[in-house]
C-alpha positions as a printed Julia matrix, in Angstrom:
628×3 Matrix{Float64}:
 -11.53  -24.06    7.51
 -10.13  -25.38   10.77
  -7.18  -26.83    8.86
  -6.64  -23.47    7.13
  -6.59  -21.64   10.46
  -4.16  -24.18   11.93
  -1.84  -23.74    8.94
  -2.04  -19.94    9.28
  -1.23  -20.2    12.98
   1.73  -22.47   12.3
   3.06  -20.07    9.65
   2.87  -17.13   12.07
   4.48  -19.24   14.8
   7.36  -20.12   12.47
   7.78  -16.48   11.46
   7.8   -15.03   14.97
   8.63  -17.66   17.57
  11.16  -20.0    15.97
  13.8   -17.32   15.12
  13.54  -15.87   18.63
  13.82  -19.36   20.16
  17.0   -19.95   18.16
  18.35  -16.61   19.39
  17.63  -17.54   23.02
  19.36  -20.91   22.54
  22.35  -19.18   20.94
  22.59  -16.83   23.91
  22.81  -19.77   26.35
  24.74  -22.21   24.18
  27.89  -21.36   22.34
  30.12  -19.5    22.3
  29.47  -19.25   18.55
  26.76  -21.34   16.86
  24.49  -23.45   19.11
  24.27  -26.52   16.85
  26.63  -28.41   14.59
  29.73  -27.32   16.52
  31.49  -29.85   18.75
  32.64  -27.21   21.24
  29.14  -25.8    21.82
  28.03  -26.11   25.45
  25.15  -24.89   27.57
  25.89  -22.1    30.01
  25.73  -18.39   30.74
  29.22  -17.58   29.5
  27.88  -15.04   26.98
  26.09  -13.11   29.72
  29.16  -13.39   31.96
  31.23  -11.85   29.16
  28.58   -9.19   28.75
  28.8    -8.31   32.44
  32.59   -8.45   32.55
  32.59   -5.74   29.92
  30.58   -3.53   32.27
  31.91   -0.29   30.87
  30.86   -1.34   27.38
  27.53   -2.69   28.69
  26.5     0.55   30.36
  27.87    2.55   27.44
  25.61    0.69   25.01
  22.57    1.04   27.28
  23.23    4.75   27.81
  24.0     5.58   24.18
  21.02    3.59   22.91
  18.67    5.12   25.48
  19.83    8.64   24.66
  19.7     8.04   20.9
  16.34    6.25   20.72
  14.7     8.13   23.6
  15.87   11.54   22.41
  14.86   10.95   18.79
  11.48    9.54   19.89
  10.77   12.57   22.07
  11.73   15.04   19.33
   9.77   13.21   16.64
   6.68   13.04   18.88
   6.87   16.77   19.64
   7.19   17.64   15.96
   4.5    15.16   14.92
   2.08   16.37   17.6
   2.66   20.0    16.66
   2.11   19.34   12.96
  -0.96   17.19   13.64
  -2.39   19.87   15.93
  -1.88   22.55   13.28
  -3.42   20.31   10.62
  -6.47   19.14   12.58
  -7.29   21.67   15.31
  -6.37   25.1    13.92
  -7.45   27.4    11.09
  -4.01   27.38    9.44
  -4.62   28.13    5.73
  -2.35   25.45    4.24
  -3.4    22.46    6.32
  -3.93   20.09    3.4
  -0.56   21.02    1.91
   1.09   20.14    5.23
  -0.66   16.78    5.27
   0.76   15.96    1.83
   4.3    17.22    2.41
   4.7    15.48    5.77
   4.07   12.14    4.03
   6.88   12.76    1.51
   9.61   11.39    3.85
   7.53    8.2     4.25
   7.83    7.55    0.52
  11.62    7.98    0.51
  13.4     4.71    1.43
  15.2     4.96    4.81
  18.69    4.38    3.39
  18.01    7.11    0.81
  16.86    9.52    3.53
  19.97    8.81    5.58
  22.18    9.4     2.53
  20.33   12.62    1.69
  20.8    13.97    5.22
  24.48   13.02    5.16
  24.92   15.0     1.94
  22.85   17.87    3.33
  25.03   18.36    6.45
  28.39   17.53    4.9
  31.0    19.85    6.5
  32.3    21.4     3.27
  29.68   20.77    0.57
  26.43   20.32    2.54
  23.74   22.71    1.38
  22.42   23.21    4.94
  25.86   24.14    6.25
  26.25   26.51    3.31
  23.01   28.26    4.25
  23.94   28.43    7.93
  27.32   29.99    7.12
  25.42   32.98    5.75
  24.25   33.74    9.28
  26.61   36.03   11.23
  26.59   34.05   14.49
  27.59   30.64   13.06
  31.12   29.29   12.71
  32.94   27.61    9.88
  31.13   24.29   10.39
  27.75   25.06   11.95
  26.65   21.39   12.04
  29.01   18.51   12.69
  27.41   15.55   10.84
  29.13   12.98   13.07
  28.27   14.52   16.44
  25.96   12.48   18.67
  23.41   15.29   18.82
  23.26   15.33   15.03
  22.45   11.62   15.02
  19.52   12.2    17.38
  18.16   15.09   15.31
  18.5    13.24   11.99
  16.82   10.12   13.41
  13.97   12.28   14.73
  13.45   13.93   11.35
  13.34   10.58    9.57
  10.69    9.22   11.98
   8.24   12.14   12.12
   5.85   10.77    9.5
   5.01    7.59   11.43
   3.78    9.27   14.66
   2.13   12.04   12.61
  -0.04    9.54   10.73
  -1.06    7.94   14.04
  -1.71   11.16   15.97
  -3.9    12.8    13.29
  -6.87   10.4    13.74
  -6.52   10.61   17.54
  -6.88   14.41   17.43
  -9.61   14.2    14.82
 -11.75   11.97   17.04
 -11.41   14.12   20.17
 -14.4    16.32   20.99
 -13.26   19.93   21.17
 -16.16   20.94   23.43
 -14.23   19.61   26.42
 -11.43   22.08   25.8
 -13.93   24.88   25.22
 -15.53   24.11   28.57
 -12.16   24.33   30.29
 -11.38   27.69   28.68
 -14.86   28.98   29.53
 -14.13   28.07   33.16
 -11.09   30.33   33.13
  -8.35   27.82   32.35
  -5.41   29.01   30.27
  -4.19   27.17   27.17
  -1.43   25.54   29.21
  -3.81   24.36   31.91
  -6.28   23.09   29.3
  -3.54   21.16   27.56
  -2.24   19.69   30.83
  -5.53   18.9    32.56
  -7.9    18.11   29.66
  -6.19   17.46   26.33
  -3.26   15.29   27.37
  -5.27   13.11   29.82
  -7.8    12.42   27.05
  -5.06   11.65   24.52
  -2.84    9.73   26.96
  -3.6     6.13   25.82
  -3.18    6.95   22.15
  -0.05    9.05   22.63
   1.53    6.37   24.83
   0.93    3.77   22.14
   2.47    6.03   19.5
   5.48    6.68   21.76
   6.08    2.96   22.4
   5.81    2.03   18.73
   8.06    4.93   17.7
  10.61    3.87   20.32
  10.63    0.28   19.0
  10.88    1.55   15.43
  13.88    3.7    16.34
  15.54    0.85   18.24
  15.44   -1.31   15.12
  16.66    1.36   12.72
  20.17    0.79   11.35
  20.44    3.35    8.55
  21.31    6.54   10.48
  23.75    4.87   12.94
  25.45    3.06   10.06
  26.02    6.19    7.96
  26.49    8.78   10.72
  27.57    6.89   13.82
  30.81    5.14   12.92
  32.59    7.48   15.36
  30.24    8.86   18.01
  27.49    6.25   17.62
  29.43    2.99   17.77
  27.71    2.09   21.06
  24.19    2.38   19.65
  22.55   -1.05   19.87
  21.69   -1.5    16.17
  25.21   -0.67   15.03
  26.73   -2.7    17.9
  24.79   -5.8    16.9
  25.65   -5.4    13.24
  29.35   -4.94   14.1
  29.47   -8.08   16.27
  28.33  -10.37   13.45
  30.4    -8.66   10.75
  33.65  -10.55   10.48
  36.67   -8.27   10.42
  40.17   -9.28    9.41
  41.53  -11.84   11.87
  38.34  -11.93   13.97
  35.46  -14.39   14.18
  31.83  -13.2    14.3
  30.64  -13.16   17.91
  27.21  -14.72   17.44
  26.79  -15.76   21.07
  27.57  -12.32   22.45
  25.33  -10.7    19.83
  22.5   -13.07   20.84
  22.94  -12.06   24.48
  22.74   -8.38   23.51
  19.64   -9.06   21.43
  17.99  -10.88   24.31
  18.65   -7.97   26.68
  16.99   -5.46   24.36
  14.18   -7.87   23.51
  13.33   -7.96   27.22
  13.38   -4.14   27.27
  10.97   -3.84   24.33
   8.71   -6.54   25.77
   8.49   -4.63   29.06
   7.71   -1.42   27.15
   4.99   -3.2    25.17
   3.52   -4.69   28.37
   3.47   -1.25   30.01
   1.62    0.11   26.98
  -0.97   -2.7    27.12
  -1.54   -2.16   30.84
  -1.8     1.61   30.53
  -4.33    1.38   27.69
  -6.49   -1.46   29.03
  -9.2     1.05   30.07
  -8.77    3.41   27.13
 -12.53    3.44   26.45
 -13.03    5.46   29.66
 -11.43    8.43   27.9
 -13.61    8.19   24.79
 -15.09   11.56   23.83
 -16.85   10.74   20.54
 -20.57   10.12   21.0
 -23.55    9.99   18.71
 -24.91   13.29   20.0
 -23.24   16.64   20.25
 -19.83   15.64   18.85
 -18.18   18.51   17.05
 -14.44   18.77   16.43
 -13.59   22.46   16.78
 -10.7    24.48   15.42
  -8.59   27.06   17.19
  -8.04   30.5    15.66
  -4.3    31.16   15.49
  -4.56   34.92   15.18
  -1.16   36.53   15.75
   0.45   33.09   16.02
  -0.22   32.33   12.35
   3.1    33.79   11.15
   5.32   31.95   13.71
   3.46   28.71   12.96
   3.96   29.25    9.23
   7.69   29.82    9.77
   8.0    26.66   11.86
   6.13   24.57    9.28
   8.26   26.01    6.47
  11.49   25.16    8.31
  10.28   21.61    8.93
   9.34   21.05    5.28
  12.64   22.58    4.2
  14.61   20.16    6.41
  12.62   17.01    5.63
  11.65   17.32    1.97
  13.25   20.18    0.04
  16.9    20.24    1.13
  17.45   16.43    1.3
  16.12   15.89   -2.21
  18.1    18.87   -3.48
  21.27   17.51   -1.89
  20.71   14.14   -3.59
  20.08   15.78   -6.95
  23.18   18.0    -6.64
  25.34   14.99   -5.75
  23.94   13.1    -8.75
  24.75   15.79  -11.32
  28.28   16.59  -10.09
  31.24   14.26  -10.71
  32.62   14.68   -7.18
  31.44   16.4    -3.96
  31.57   20.15   -4.47
  29.74   23.04   -2.81
  26.77   24.49   -4.65
  27.38   27.66   -6.63
  26.05   29.07   -9.86
  29.5    28.74  -11.39
  29.57   25.04  -10.53
  26.01   24.7   -11.82
  27.1    25.97  -15.23
  30.54   24.39  -15.5
  30.56   21.17  -13.43
  27.13   19.61  -13.8
  26.49   16.54  -15.93
  23.66   14.02  -16.14
  25.62   10.96  -17.18
  25.07    9.28  -13.8
  21.37    8.77  -14.54
  22.2     7.14  -17.88
  24.77    4.93  -16.16
  22.18    3.82  -13.6
  19.59    2.97  -16.22
  22.22    1.01  -18.2
  23.39   -0.94  -15.13
  22.25   -4.55  -15.29
  22.7    -5.09  -11.55
  20.35   -2.16  -10.88
  17.53   -3.87  -12.76
  18.37   -7.26  -11.25
  18.28   -5.88   -7.7
  15.05   -4.02   -8.51
  13.48   -7.28   -9.7
  14.59   -9.04   -6.52
  13.13   -6.17   -4.46
   9.72   -6.55   -6.11
   9.75  -10.34   -5.68
  10.77  -10.13   -2.0
   8.32   -7.35   -1.13
   5.42   -8.93   -3.05
   6.01  -12.44   -1.73
   6.38  -11.36    1.89
   3.3    -9.12    1.74
   1.25  -11.99    0.29
   2.38  -14.47    2.96
   1.74  -12.02    5.78
  -1.7   -10.92    4.55
  -3.03  -14.41    3.73
  -1.88  -16.0     7.0
  -2.99  -13.01    9.08
  -6.43  -12.77    7.47
  -7.26  -16.46    7.98
  -6.05  -16.5    11.59
  -7.69  -13.15   12.42
 -11.05  -14.45   11.17
 -10.72  -17.59   13.29
  -9.8   -15.67   16.47
 -12.47  -13.0    15.95
 -15.19  -15.63   15.55
 -14.02  -17.84   18.43
 -15.22  -17.74   22.01
 -12.99  -15.58   24.18
 -10.82  -17.88   26.28
  -7.33  -17.64   27.68
  -6.11  -19.62   24.65
  -7.64  -17.29   22.03
  -6.44  -14.23   23.97
  -2.92  -15.69   24.06
  -2.98  -16.4    20.31
  -4.3   -12.89   19.65
  -1.51  -11.34   21.72
   1.13  -13.52   20.08
  -0.06  -12.71   16.56
   0.13   -9.01   17.47
   3.6    -9.26   19.01
   5.79   -8.54   16.0
   5.26   -4.81   16.57
   7.27   -5.28   19.78
  10.23   -6.85   17.92
  12.7    -4.28   16.54
  13.84   -4.92   12.97
  17.45   -5.31   14.15
  16.55   -8.16   16.51
  14.27   -9.77   13.92
  16.98   -9.64   11.26
  19.61  -11.12   13.56
  17.22  -13.85   14.79
  16.4   -14.81   11.2
  20.12  -14.81   10.38
  20.8   -17.28   13.21
  17.87  -19.48   12.18
  19.03  -19.79    8.59
  22.6   -20.44    9.72
  21.42  -23.28   11.98
  19.13  -24.99    9.43
  21.41  -24.39    6.45
  23.0   -27.89    6.54
  19.5   -29.39    6.18
  17.61  -26.63    4.33
  20.18  -24.54    2.42
  18.33  -21.25    2.0
  20.67  -18.91    3.88
  21.49  -15.85    1.79
  18.82  -16.59   -0.83
  15.84  -14.58   -2.02
  13.55  -17.11   -0.31
  15.22  -16.38    3.03
  14.56  -12.66    2.55
  10.91  -13.32    1.66
  10.48  -15.3     4.89
  12.28  -12.67    6.97
  10.28   -9.76    5.54
   7.04  -11.59    6.43
   7.7   -11.13   10.15
   5.66   -7.91   10.02
   2.55  -10.09    9.96
   1.06   -8.24   12.95
   0.25   -5.21   10.78
  -1.98   -7.34    8.58
  -3.37   -9.29   11.54
  -4.61   -6.26   13.48
  -6.22   -4.72   10.38
  -7.94   -8.0     9.42
  -9.08   -8.61   12.99
 -10.71   -5.17   13.22
 -12.32   -5.58    9.79
 -13.72   -9.0    10.75
 -15.36   -7.6    13.89
 -17.23   -5.09   11.71
 -18.93   -7.88    9.71
 -22.19   -9.04   11.27
 -22.49  -12.76   11.95
 -25.97  -13.02   10.33
 -24.32  -13.36    6.93
 -22.33  -16.39    8.03
 -25.31  -17.9     9.86
 -27.41  -17.63    6.71
 -24.69  -19.22    4.57
 -24.31  -22.1     7.01
 -28.08  -22.51    7.12
 -28.17  -22.79    3.33
 -25.74  -25.7     3.48
 -22.42  -24.0     2.84
 -19.35  -25.23    4.66
 -17.28  -22.92    6.86
 -14.62  -22.74    4.15
 -17.19  -21.9     1.46
 -18.7   -19.27    3.77
 -15.31  -17.69    4.3
 -14.46  -17.82    0.59
 -17.78  -16.54   -0.79
 -19.08  -14.26    1.98
 -16.29  -13.08    4.29
 -13.32  -12.89    1.93
 -15.01  -10.5    -0.56
 -15.96   -8.2     2.32
 -12.43   -8.26    3.75
 -10.77   -7.81    0.36
 -10.6    -3.97    0.38
  -8.9    -3.98    3.8
  -6.54   -6.79    2.82
  -5.54   -5.02   -0.41
  -4.87   -1.75    1.43
  -2.71   -3.54    4.01
  -0.94   -5.52    1.28
   0.06   -2.27   -0.42
   1.43   -0.82    2.82
   3.41   -3.98    3.67
   4.66   -4.07    0.07
   5.93   -0.47    0.31
   7.63   -1.3     3.63
   9.29   -4.25    1.91
  10.59   -2.17   -0.99
  12.06    0.33    1.51
  13.52   -2.26    3.89
  17.23   -1.99    4.69
  17.82   -3.4     8.19
  16.72   -6.99    7.43
  18.8    -7.43    4.25
  21.78   -5.84    6.04
  21.84   -9.04    8.16
  20.67  -11.55    5.54
  21.49  -10.51    1.98
  24.44  -11.59   -0.15
  25.65   -9.99   -3.41
  23.55  -12.59   -5.27
  20.33  -11.84   -3.37
  20.65   -8.21   -2.28
  17.66   -5.93   -2.93
  17.94   -2.45   -4.33
  18.37   -0.79   -0.91
  21.56   -2.78   -0.31
  22.87   -2.04   -3.79
  22.32    1.69   -3.19
  24.3     1.39    0.06
  27.11   -0.39   -1.78
  27.29    2.51   -4.25
  27.63    5.16   -1.51
  29.84    3.18    0.91
  33.55    4.02    0.46
  34.45    0.51    1.7
  32.74   -1.07   -1.31
  35.92   -0.75   -3.42
  35.0    -1.08   -7.1
  31.29   -0.44   -6.52
  31.85    2.95   -4.86
  30.42    5.68   -7.1
  28.79    8.5    -5.08
  27.28   10.31   -8.06
  25.68    7.13   -9.4
  24.61    6.24   -5.87
  22.78    9.56   -5.53
  21.2     9.15   -8.97
  20.16    5.6    -8.08
  18.64    6.85   -4.83
  16.5     9.36   -6.72
  15.42    6.73   -9.26
  14.71    4.34   -6.38
  12.49    6.93   -4.66
  10.61    7.66   -7.89
  10.0     3.95   -8.49
   8.68    3.43   -4.94
   6.35    6.39   -5.4
   5.06    5.19   -8.78
   4.62    1.57   -7.67
   2.95    2.42   -4.35
   0.54    5.01   -5.63
   0.01    3.07   -8.85
  -1.21    0.1    -6.83
  -3.51    2.34   -4.77
  -4.87    3.89   -7.97
  -5.53    0.42   -9.44
  -7.35   -0.65   -6.27
  -9.5     2.49   -6.33
 -10.37    1.88  -10.0
 -11.38   -1.66   -9.1
 -13.64   -0.38   -6.34
 -15.24    2.16   -8.7
 -15.75   -0.56  -11.29
 -17.48   -2.79   -8.78
 -19.73    0.11   -7.75
 -20.71    0.76  -11.39
 -21.6    -2.9   -11.87
 -23.81   -2.89   -8.77
 -27.49   -2.94   -9.82
 -30.06   -0.44   -8.65
 -27.74    2.56   -8.23
 -28.72    5.62  -10.3
 -26.03    6.96  -12.53
 -23.83    3.9   -12.19
 -25.27    1.85  -15.02
 -23.5     0.78  -18.17
 -22.21    3.32  -20.64
 -24.61    2.11  -23.31
 -27.53    3.46  -21.3
 -29.19    0.06  -20.9
 -30.61   -0.82  -17.5
 -28.26   -2.86  -15.37
 -28.66   -6.58  -15.63
 -29.32   -8.35  -12.36
 -26.63  -10.85  -11.45
 -27.27  -14.54  -11.43
 -28.93  -15.71   -8.22
 -26.53  -16.86   -5.53
 -28.01  -19.27   -3.0
 -25.74  -18.12   -0.21
 -26.36  -14.42   -0.89
 -30.15  -14.89   -1.09
 -30.18  -16.89    2.11
 -28.07  -14.28    3.87
 -30.44  -11.49    2.79
 -33.56  -13.41    3.81
 -32.02  -14.33    7.17
 -31.11  -10.72    7.89
 -34.61   -9.48    6.91
 -36.21  -12.11    9.13
 -34.1   -11.0    12.13
 -35.04   -7.39   11.44
 -38.78   -8.2    11.33
 -38.69  -10.19   14.56
 -36.78   -7.47   16.4
 -38.63   -4.48   14.97
 -41.12   -4.24   17.84
 -40.48   -5.66   21.3
 -42.77   -5.55   24.37
 -41.59   -3.46   27.29
 -42.01   -4.26   30.97
 -45.59   -2.87   31.1
 -46.81   -5.02   28.22
 -47.01   -2.21   25.68
 -44.95   -2.09   22.55
 -42.24    0.32   21.64
 -40.13    0.82   18.54
 -36.53   -0.21   18.72
 -34.09    1.9    16.76
 -30.84    0.35   15.62
 -27.78    2.44   14.77
């Protein structure tokens, strides 16, 4: 078991530390690649170049801060409002909101960006068509390439993530505190400022930091919308520096310096979050007695809230999917009209997509990459999380725990570029650059998601079970395999499905690493909608492929969850002693074969319960001890 934990730790170290180390070396050694080039020398020339281009430097910092900060603020406001309506009010369609808000999470990011681009197209965009019906709007109500449009679109694409994190925070907050404030004469604004927000501060700060890092690593919206006004956004800047244009060499050293600057920024943000939330338990409001989440009666505000929710759902789910569908059934971009619906529509693009061999090949590569990376991340994270959770707390275990959790502080853009440099450096010895294996390794960098879930699940398992197994003669590895692993399996499967869905949707990492021979479906969709793709450019087929892609992600993701739930139900039916869960034949359930480890664990736990049932108090009498 010790060997298994060491291997898991080494795997996580290789996934997280080695690419970043190569990026740091590239930033200080260059000016192009750090190894294998005779002219490579140590120095700070890349940072000197960065500072000499001061106007560009401050432009990138300002544009990135405005883009990521503005979109994070807007997405948090929308997510908090929707979560508040869903959890803390008597709005009649709360469950419907919860389902529809998750719809953008299912749509792959590159598909969402394409849908929004079609939706706000100056001439044919359905949103601009609707806005032109209003008397106070001009000819082009929304400029799709304006910087403000980029911020709004990025905010709309990121609402689901903070919403899913804020809902449990609001659910677990005791509403009696707010009622006490209102009973003392405080207004809603004062209650929100002096009671609600201070109680929610640690959780909301964590959501804000993670949303900020997520936006910093997002390439889809800047790539499709920001070629004019968003060229200084960090993600697009980094991607441009390593993309070789005619007559220019890729500037790997300068890109590494840029990546290091923003890695320091995200590390500081993550450290601020950890420091601000180190005493989060002081704001806990859920107790075993008197906890009651209350709901607020909207009253006259019900209609304005309903209008706001309807507008949000229209902008994030209805209109984007409609714009994709309209682009798929028309041979070229045209404005929607009933005349065009009758005369111009055709469905040949869907048949062309289904008959495209490269579509099925890229889909197969997507499934292999997403499945392989999810398996690597979950296995390594589960083994290491068990070892850290069961170890004595020392500075070493705390450092390993923090390191294994650190990938959430690494934006996808920096991770993709660091992996790109690593594979370029080791390619003369290990030629995997541009292969499917390289993408599997790169996708596995999100190991922290699996690690945190496995660590929390391990802490919920009492140590008596392991003590009993060890007492019965089982080794640590056998104890983990036969006692701990089955108990962790539901959590691991749920995390595996989430990491798998993230892998199928991933676009930023393959944008840095994929080649035409190894590109996943997200990159093939981008090639179909990118006018620079020459022969591959086919916007109607690209829109049809995006819809098919979304449907496949939905079916695969929810199909896996359905299969896991069926497995759990099947295990419950096979469990003896439960009324109504016996076999279909009506026969009594057959007891399973005796398991030495399981019997020993049960006897050990019963013995501990008997010895602790009654304990003498200070006066020598006995009192019952209740255990929750």
